[in-house]
Short mmCIF file of C-alpha atoms and ligand atoms in Angstrom, two decimals:
data_model
loop_
_atom_site.label_atom_id
_atom_site.label_comp_id
_atom_site.label_asym_id
_atom_site.label_seq_id
_atom_site.Cartn_x
_atom_site.Cartn_y
_atom_site.Cartn_z
CA MET J 174 22.15 -19.87 5.70
CA LYS J 175 18.92 -18.61 7.29
CA THR J 176 17.99 -15.04 6.40
CA THR J 177 18.03 -12.92 9.56
CA ARG J 178 15.81 -10.02 10.60
CA ASP J 179 18.92 -7.87 10.96
CA GLN J 180 19.91 -8.44 7.30
CA LEU J 181 16.39 -7.59 6.15
CA PHE J 182 16.19 -4.55 8.42
CA LYS J 183 19.46 -3.18 7.01
CA MET J 184 18.40 -3.92 3.42
CA PRO J 185 17.36 -0.69 1.65
CA LYS J 186 13.66 -1.21 0.87
CA ILE J 187 10.99 0.15 -1.41
CA GLU J 188 7.42 0.33 -0.09
CA LEU J 189 4.89 0.87 -2.86
CA HIS J 190 1.58 -0.01 -1.21
CA ALA J 191 0.85 2.02 1.93
CA HIS J 192 -2.55 3.62 2.65
CA ILE J 193 -2.06 6.60 4.96
CA GLY J 194 -5.33 6.00 6.85
CA GLY J 195 -4.36 2.41 7.67
CA SER J 196 -0.81 3.40 8.66
CA ILE J 197 -1.81 5.46 11.69
CA ARG J 198 0.17 4.72 14.88
CA GLU J 199 -1.70 3.19 17.78
CA SER J 200 -0.39 5.93 20.11
CA THR J 201 -1.93 8.55 17.80
CA ILE J 202 -5.24 6.69 17.75
CA ILE J 203 -5.22 6.72 21.57
CA GLU J 204 -4.56 10.45 21.65
CA LEU J 205 -7.34 11.13 19.17
CA ILE J 206 -9.77 8.98 21.14
CA ASN J 207 -8.76 10.70 24.36
CA LYS J 208 -9.69 14.02 22.82
CA LYS J 209 -13.17 12.66 22.11
CA ASN J 210 -13.90 10.28 24.95
CA LYS J 211 -12.04 9.58 28.15
CA ASP J 212 -13.89 6.41 29.12
CA PRO J 213 -11.18 3.64 29.24
CA GLU J 214 -13.67 0.93 28.24
CA ALA J 215 -14.67 2.88 25.12
CA ILE J 216 -10.98 3.36 24.30
CA LYS J 217 -10.37 -0.36 24.58
CA GLN J 218 -13.32 -1.16 22.36
CA ILE J 219 -12.25 1.27 19.66
CA LEU J 220 -8.65 0.03 19.80
CA ASP J 221 -9.79 -3.57 19.47
CA SER J 222 -11.71 -2.61 16.38
CA CYS J 223 -8.79 -0.69 14.85
CA ARG J 224 -6.12 -3.31 15.00
CA ILE J 225 -5.49 -6.82 13.82
CA ASP J 226 -2.37 -8.50 15.09
CA PRO J 227 -1.45 -10.99 12.35
CA LYS J 228 0.40 -13.26 14.78
CA GLN J 229 -2.62 -13.39 17.07
CA SER J 230 -5.11 -13.64 14.23
CA LYS J 231 -3.60 -16.93 13.08
CA GLU J 232 -4.53 -18.42 16.46
CA VAL J 233 -7.87 -16.82 17.22
CA GLY J 234 -9.31 -16.63 13.72
CA ARG J 235 -8.96 -13.93 11.14
CA ARG J 236 -11.15 -10.98 10.49
CA ASN J 237 -12.80 -10.63 7.15
CA LEU J 238 -12.51 -7.71 4.77
CA ASN J 239 -15.86 -6.23 5.79
CA GLU J 240 -14.66 -6.05 9.41
CA CYS J 241 -11.46 -4.46 8.19
CA PHE J 242 -13.49 -1.80 6.39
CA LYS J 243 -15.41 -1.06 9.59
CA MET J 244 -12.03 -0.15 11.08
CA PHE J 245 -11.40 2.37 8.33
CA GLU J 246 -14.73 3.96 9.23
CA VAL J 247 -13.57 4.30 12.84
CA ILE J 248 -10.23 5.80 11.76
CA HIS J 249 -11.96 8.19 9.34
CA ASP J 250 -14.35 9.21 12.11
CA LEU J 251 -11.41 9.97 14.41
CA THR J 252 -9.83 12.13 11.71
CA SER J 253 -12.98 13.84 10.45
CA THR J 254 -13.01 17.16 12.29
CA ASP J 255 -9.58 18.69 11.95
CA VAL J 256 -7.65 18.39 8.69
CA THR J 257 -4.33 19.27 10.34
CA VAL J 258 -4.32 15.78 11.85
CA MET J 259 -3.53 14.47 8.33
CA THR J 260 -0.25 16.42 8.42
CA ARG J 261 0.71 14.70 11.64
CA ILE J 262 -0.32 11.19 10.50
CA THR J 263 1.55 11.59 7.21
CA LYS J 264 4.72 12.79 8.95
CA GLU J 265 4.60 10.01 11.54
CA THR J 266 4.03 7.40 8.83
CA ILE J 267 7.13 8.60 6.96
CA GLU J 268 9.16 8.56 10.20
CA ASP J 269 8.16 4.94 10.80
CA TYR J 270 9.11 3.83 7.28
CA ALA J 271 12.39 5.78 7.35
CA ASP J 272 13.27 4.13 10.68
CA ASP J 273 12.77 0.78 8.95
CA ASN J 274 15.29 1.66 6.21
CA VAL J 275 12.71 2.23 3.51
CA ILE J 276 14.47 4.42 0.94
CA TYR J 277 11.60 4.95 -1.51
CA LEU J 278 8.03 5.25 -0.21
CA GLU J 279 4.87 5.70 -2.23
CA LEU J 280 2.03 6.69 0.10
CA ARG J 281 -1.55 6.69 -1.10
CA THR J 282 -4.65 8.37 0.27
CA THR J 283 -8.26 9.20 -0.62
CA PRO J 284 -8.89 12.97 -0.71
CA ARG J 285 -11.74 13.88 1.69
CA ALA J 286 -13.37 17.15 2.69
CA ILE J 287 -12.62 17.39 6.43
CA GLY J 288 -14.28 19.85 8.82
CA GLN J 289 -16.96 22.42 8.08
CA ASN J 290 -15.40 24.33 5.20
CA GLY J 291 -12.90 21.69 4.19
CA SER J 292 -12.20 20.69 0.61
CA LYS J 293 -10.34 17.82 -1.02
CA TYR J 294 -7.73 20.38 -2.10
CA ASP J 295 -7.14 21.27 1.59
CA TYR J 296 -6.83 17.61 2.43
CA VAL J 297 -4.10 17.07 -0.16
CA THR J 298 -2.37 20.28 0.96
CA HIS J 299 -2.24 19.00 4.55
CA VAL J 300 -0.93 15.59 3.50
CA ILE J 301 1.79 17.25 1.42
CA LYS J 302 2.60 19.49 4.37
CA GLY J 303 3.22 16.29 6.34
CA ILE J 304 5.82 15.25 3.74
CA GLU J 305 7.43 18.71 3.82
CA ASP J 306 7.42 18.81 7.64
CA TYR J 307 9.17 15.47 7.66
CA TYR J 308 11.95 16.71 5.37
CA GLN J 309 12.27 19.91 7.35
CA SER J 310 12.75 18.07 10.64
CA HIS J 311 14.98 15.34 9.09
CA PRO J 312 17.13 17.27 6.58
CA ASP J 313 19.60 14.41 6.14
CA SER J 314 17.04 11.65 5.68
CA PRO J 315 17.66 9.58 2.52
CA ILE J 316 14.02 8.51 2.08
CA ILE J 317 12.23 9.61 -1.11
CA VAL J 318 8.49 10.05 -0.50
CA ARG J 319 5.89 10.26 -3.24
CA LEU J 320 2.10 10.31 -3.20
CA LEU J 321 -0.71 8.58 -5.11
CA LEU J 322 -4.28 9.85 -4.88
CA THR J 323 -6.91 7.17 -4.43
CA ILE J 324 -10.17 6.54 -6.23
CA ASP J 325 -12.44 4.81 -3.72
CA ARG J 326 -14.58 2.29 -5.62
CA GLN J 327 -17.35 2.71 -3.04
CA LYS J 328 -17.79 6.33 -3.99
CA SER J 329 -19.34 8.02 -7.03
CA LEU J 330 -17.93 8.62 -10.50
CA GLN J 331 -18.08 12.33 -9.73
CA GLU J 332 -15.76 11.78 -6.73
CA ALA J 333 -13.42 9.75 -8.94
CA LYS J 334 -13.34 12.55 -11.53
CA GLU J 335 -12.50 15.09 -8.82
CA ASN J 336 -9.61 12.97 -7.55
CA ILE J 337 -8.19 12.53 -11.06
CA GLU J 338 -8.52 16.26 -11.63
CA LEU J 339 -6.65 16.94 -8.37
CA ALA J 340 -3.87 14.49 -9.25
CA HIS J 341 -3.11 16.13 -12.56
CA THR J 342 -3.65 19.76 -11.61
CA TYR J 343 -2.35 19.99 -8.04
CA PRO J 344 1.01 21.74 -8.27
CA SER J 345 3.34 19.35 -6.48
CA LYS J 346 6.27 17.16 -7.44
CA TYR J 347 5.13 14.67 -4.81
CA ILE J 348 2.00 13.45 -6.64
CA VAL J 349 3.12 10.80 -9.13
CA GLY J 350 0.07 8.67 -9.86
CA MET J 351 -3.19 7.12 -8.72
CA ASP J 352 -4.56 4.17 -6.80
CA PHE J 353 -7.89 2.38 -7.28
CA SER J 354 -8.98 0.72 -4.03
CA GLY J 355 -11.73 0.51 -1.42
CA ASN J 356 -14.09 -2.27 -0.40
CA PRO J 357 -13.84 -4.89 -3.18
CA PHE J 358 -17.41 -6.05 -2.54
CA LYS J 359 -18.62 -2.64 -3.67
CA GLY J 360 -18.38 -0.50 -6.83
CA PRO J 361 -17.24 -2.64 -9.79
CA PHE J 362 -14.06 -1.69 -11.66
CA SER J 363 -16.05 -1.65 -14.92
CA ASN J 364 -17.91 1.50 -13.71
CA PHE J 365 -14.60 3.38 -13.51
CA GLN J 366 -12.80 1.79 -16.42
CA HIS J 367 -13.38 4.58 -18.95
CA LEU J 368 -12.38 7.31 -16.47
CA ILE J 369 -9.17 5.48 -15.60
CA LYS J 370 -8.38 4.92 -19.29
CA GLU J 371 -8.83 8.61 -19.98
CA ALA J 372 -6.67 9.63 -17.00
CA ARG J 373 -3.87 7.33 -18.17
CA GLU J 374 -4.04 8.41 -21.81
CA LYS J 375 -4.85 12.09 -21.54
CA HIS J 376 -3.07 13.02 -18.32
CA LYS J 377 -0.36 10.34 -18.38
CA LEU J 378 -1.23 9.30 -14.82
CA PRO J 379 0.08 5.83 -13.93
CA PHE J 380 -2.33 3.63 -11.96
CA SER J 381 -2.00 0.96 -9.32
CA ILE J 382 -5.21 -1.09 -9.22
CA HIS J 383 -6.41 -3.31 -6.34
CA MET J 384 -7.22 -6.60 -7.97
CA GLY J 385 -8.26 -10.10 -6.86
CA GLU J 386 -8.72 -9.34 -3.15
CA VAL J 387 -11.94 -11.34 -3.33
CA LEU J 388 -13.08 -14.00 -5.78
CA ASN J 389 -14.12 -12.27 -8.99
CA ASP J 390 -12.35 -13.63 -12.06
CA ASP J 391 -14.43 -11.56 -14.49
CA GLU J 392 -13.14 -8.38 -12.88
CA VAL J 393 -9.57 -9.70 -12.66
CA LEU J 394 -9.56 -10.54 -16.38
CA LEU J 395 -11.00 -7.13 -17.22
CA ILE J 396 -8.29 -5.38 -15.17
CA ILE J 397 -5.53 -7.47 -16.74
CA SER J 398 -6.85 -6.58 -20.21
CA THR J 399 -6.42 -2.86 -19.41
CA LYS J 400 -2.71 -3.46 -18.58
CA PRO J 401 -2.39 -1.13 -15.57
CA GLU J 402 1.10 0.07 -14.63
CA ARG J 403 0.87 -1.99 -11.40
CA VAL J 404 -1.64 -4.01 -9.39
CA GLY J 405 -1.93 -4.77 -5.68
CA HIS J 406 -2.92 -8.03 -3.92
CA ALA J 407 -3.91 -10.47 -6.74
CA VAL J 408 -4.52 -13.42 -4.44
CA CYS J 409 -8.01 -14.73 -5.18
CA TRP J 410 -8.75 -16.80 -8.29
CA GLN J 411 -11.81 -18.81 -9.17
CA SER J 412 -9.79 -20.69 -11.74
CA GLU J 413 -6.10 -21.45 -12.08
CA SER J 414 -6.18 -20.22 -15.68
CA THR J 415 -6.96 -16.70 -14.39
CA ARG J 416 -3.90 -16.77 -12.16
CA ASP J 417 -1.81 -18.04 -15.09
CA GLU J 418 -3.19 -15.26 -17.27
CA PHE J 419 -2.06 -12.77 -14.64
CA ILE J 420 1.43 -14.26 -14.41
CA ARG J 421 1.71 -14.22 -18.23
CA SER J 422 0.65 -10.55 -18.28
CA GLN J 423 3.90 -9.55 -16.48
CA ILE J 424 2.06 -6.71 -14.73
CA PRO J 425 4.16 -5.66 -11.69
CA LEU J 426 2.59 -6.76 -8.41
CA GLU J 427 2.55 -5.15 -4.96
CA VAL J 428 2.34 -8.18 -2.63
CA CYS J 429 0.76 -7.61 0.83
CA LEU J 430 1.26 -10.85 2.80
CA SER J 431 0.10 -9.81 6.31
CA SER J 432 -2.95 -8.09 4.92
CA ASN J 433 -3.87 -11.16 2.89
CA HIS J 434 -3.31 -13.45 5.89
CA CYS J 435 -5.50 -11.29 8.10
CA THR J 436 -8.37 -10.77 5.75
CA THR J 437 -8.46 -14.43 4.65
CA THR J 438 -8.30 -13.42 1.05
CA SER J 439 -5.39 -15.69 0.19
CA ARG J 440 -6.36 -19.28 -0.42
CA GLU J 441 -3.88 -22.10 -0.34
CA GLU J 442 -0.28 -20.94 -0.26
CA GLY J 443 0.32 -22.40 -3.70
CA ASP J 444 -2.27 -20.06 -5.24
CA HIS J 445 -0.36 -16.91 -4.37
CA PRO J 446 1.65 -15.48 -7.27
CA PHE J 447 4.43 -14.85 -4.77
CA ALA J 448 4.62 -18.60 -4.10
CA GLU J 449 5.07 -19.04 -7.85
CA TYR J 450 7.85 -16.45 -7.80
CA ALA J 451 9.57 -18.15 -4.88
CA LYS J 452 9.54 -21.63 -6.39
CA THR J 453 10.65 -20.84 -9.95
CA THR J 454 14.24 -20.30 -10.97
CA ASN J 455 13.43 -18.29 -14.08
CA ARG J 456 11.77 -15.20 -12.64
CA SER J 457 12.08 -13.01 -15.68
CA GLY J 458 8.79 -11.27 -16.36
CA MET J 459 7.67 -11.60 -12.73
CA HIS J 460 7.94 -8.23 -11.02
CA MET J 461 7.11 -8.02 -7.31
CA CYS J 462 7.89 -6.38 -3.99
CA LEU J 463 6.53 -6.84 -0.48
CA ASN J 464 4.42 -4.20 1.23
CA CYS J 465 2.55 -3.40 4.47
CA ASP J 466 -0.76 -2.18 2.97
CA ASP J 467 -1.96 -0.81 6.34
CA LYS J 468 0.93 -1.04 8.80
CA GLY J 469 -1.14 0.35 11.69
CA ILE J 470 -4.02 -2.03 11.24
CA PHE J 471 -1.91 -5.11 10.55
CA GLN J 472 0.82 -4.20 13.09
CA THR J 473 3.59 -4.81 10.63
CA THR J 474 6.69 -3.23 9.07
CA THR J 475 8.24 -3.70 5.64
CA THR J 476 11.07 -5.63 7.31
CA ASP J 477 8.51 -7.95 8.93
CA GLU J 478 6.89 -8.59 5.56
CA TYR J 479 10.27 -9.73 4.17
CA LEU J 480 10.94 -11.81 7.27
CA MET J 481 7.60 -13.58 6.89
CA ALA J 482 8.40 -14.32 3.25
CA ALA J 483 11.92 -15.50 4.13
CA ASP J 484 10.48 -17.93 6.70
CA ASP J 485 7.57 -19.16 4.59
CA PHE J 486 9.28 -19.34 1.19
CA SER J 487 12.99 -19.77 2.09
CA LEU J 488 14.33 -16.84 0.09
CA SER J 489 17.70 -15.23 0.78
CA VAL J 490 18.41 -11.57 1.36
CA GLU J 491 20.31 -11.51 -1.96
CA GLU J 492 17.18 -12.79 -3.74
CA PHE J 493 15.08 -10.09 -2.07
CA CYS J 494 17.59 -7.46 -3.22
CA GLU J 495 17.28 -8.71 -6.80
CA MET J 496 13.51 -8.79 -6.57
CA GLN J 497 13.44 -5.18 -5.35
CA ALA J 498 16.07 -3.92 -7.80
CA ASP J 499 13.86 -5.26 -10.59
CA MET J 500 10.66 -3.78 -9.08
CA ALA J 501 12.41 -0.40 -8.78
CA ASN J 502 11.93 -0.14 -12.56
CA TYR J 503 8.19 0.20 -11.92
CA ILE J 504 8.13 2.93 -9.29
CA PHE J 505 6.03 5.88 -10.46
CA ASP J 506 8.73 8.53 -9.98
CA LYS J 507 10.84 7.57 -12.97
CA GLU J 508 13.61 10.01 -12.02
CA SER J 509 14.30 8.06 -8.84
CA ILE J 510 14.72 4.63 -10.48
CA GLU J 511 18.47 4.66 -10.96
CA GLY J 512 19.31 6.02 -7.51
CA VAL J 513 17.01 3.54 -5.76
CA ARG J 514 18.28 0.57 -7.78
CA SER J 515 21.90 1.41 -7.15
CA GLN J 516 21.43 1.61 -3.36
CA ILE J 517 19.80 -1.83 -3.32
CA ILE J 518 22.47 -3.38 -5.54
CA LYS J 519 25.23 -1.79 -3.44
CA TYR J 520 23.80 -3.45 -0.33
CA ARG J 521 23.56 -6.81 -2.11
CA ASP J 522 27.19 -6.54 -3.20
CA SER J 523 28.28 -5.59 0.31
CA LEU J 524 26.94 -8.91 1.61
CA SER J 525 29.50 -10.94 -0.32
CA SER J 526 32.51 -8.71 0.34
C1 6MZ Z 707 -8.84 -2.13 -0.40
C2 6MZ Z 707 -8.02 -0.60 1.10
C3 6MZ Z 707 -7.34 -1.64 1.80
O1 6MZ Z 707 -7.32 6.55 1.87
O2 6MZ Z 707 -8.02 7.09 4.20
N1 6MZ Z 707 -7.76 0.54 1.75
N2 6MZ Z 707 -8.75 -0.85 0.00
N3 6MZ Z 707 -8.24 -3.17 0.22
C4 6MZ Z 707 -7.50 -2.97 1.34
N4 6MZ Z 707 -6.96 -4.06 1.96
C5 6MZ Z 707 -7.01 -4.30 3.36
N5 6MZ Z 707 -6.66 -1.08 2.82
C6 6MZ Z 707 -6.93 0.26 2.77
O3 6MZ Z 707 -6.65 5.02 3.75
C7 6MZ Z 707 -7.67 4.11 4.10
C8 6MZ Z 707 -8.44 3.68 2.86
O4 6MZ Z 707 -7.60 2.89 1.99
C9 6MZ Z 707 -8.35 1.87 1.36
C10 6MZ Z 707 -9.77 1.96 1.89
O5 6MZ Z 707 -10.58 2.67 0.98
C11 6MZ Z 707 -9.60 2.74 3.19
O6 6MZ Z 707 -10.76 3.45 3.56
P1 6MZ Z 707 -6.93 6.55 3.31
O7 6MZ Z 707 -5.61 7.24 3.55
#
């Protein structure tokens, strides 16, 4: 039987790869632009540069990653004067995921000093306020929200050190780990490797590392050898043996299908580790879940990511439940594992009764 959108919408979901900056609602972008510039043509131009519709992009040609990173510059520019806007964007992002039946959400963001006397500490405070505001206005919401702080590979080692320091000293139960991301054409992982190793060993910070978003097997093999807690993307391989090495490593993977479609980073369908997952019967050792990456930019939802995978790879809702129940073992808030797993399994069992 064909998997329906309704089944996938109702399925309790985990979303482990969501950049706050790329999750901004279009209506919020319009409001922010209106505050700066009321010329409708300028608004249209900025909106065109801030959004990729994956359905449209298949027909009119995809954008590349560099173009995608220009959009982040626009979004950062729109959010660069008043740090309180981060509270609003964070809250709205959580509302959108909760409305999509996401029950465990790990957001990630790069601390920035916003405004004249702003600091990275302020930035994190305002993001966390967004989480608290959400809970205050939705006291019965079942969603569990946690936060990863990002190291942007484009920025300096000093910036990376500051973000690690914030992650392990900021007094909040919401911060549960770190992300390594940013433009993959810039700042090699090897520059940051020792810092990340120290943060994992000394401060016990788990890391999710962006890997294989562009062709660079040397970097992919280096990242695999450091055995990060999780990786994101992993779609570009210069040689099949690198992909096989990754699959053998059993490192849990945050799959981002729309993002990979849009930015042309995925090669033939067969190269994607998710295709390998879908076609094998013995999936033990393969840990994956589907994610939006930047739901605002790619105009997607977690449900839509599962629907795309159901259509392209013919998987059932029961199989998606099993995939997610397994991946729940690798969420960074270890105290939430059992509760999250049991909700997913309960839904799977309800389908057969
Ligand atoms: C790599 C990405 C990304 O931190 O301002 N980011 N890094 N690959 C991707 N695939 C498309 N999507 C987003 O959110 C925006 C930032 O997240 C990273 C980029 O560094 C981007 O500037 P925050 O909340």
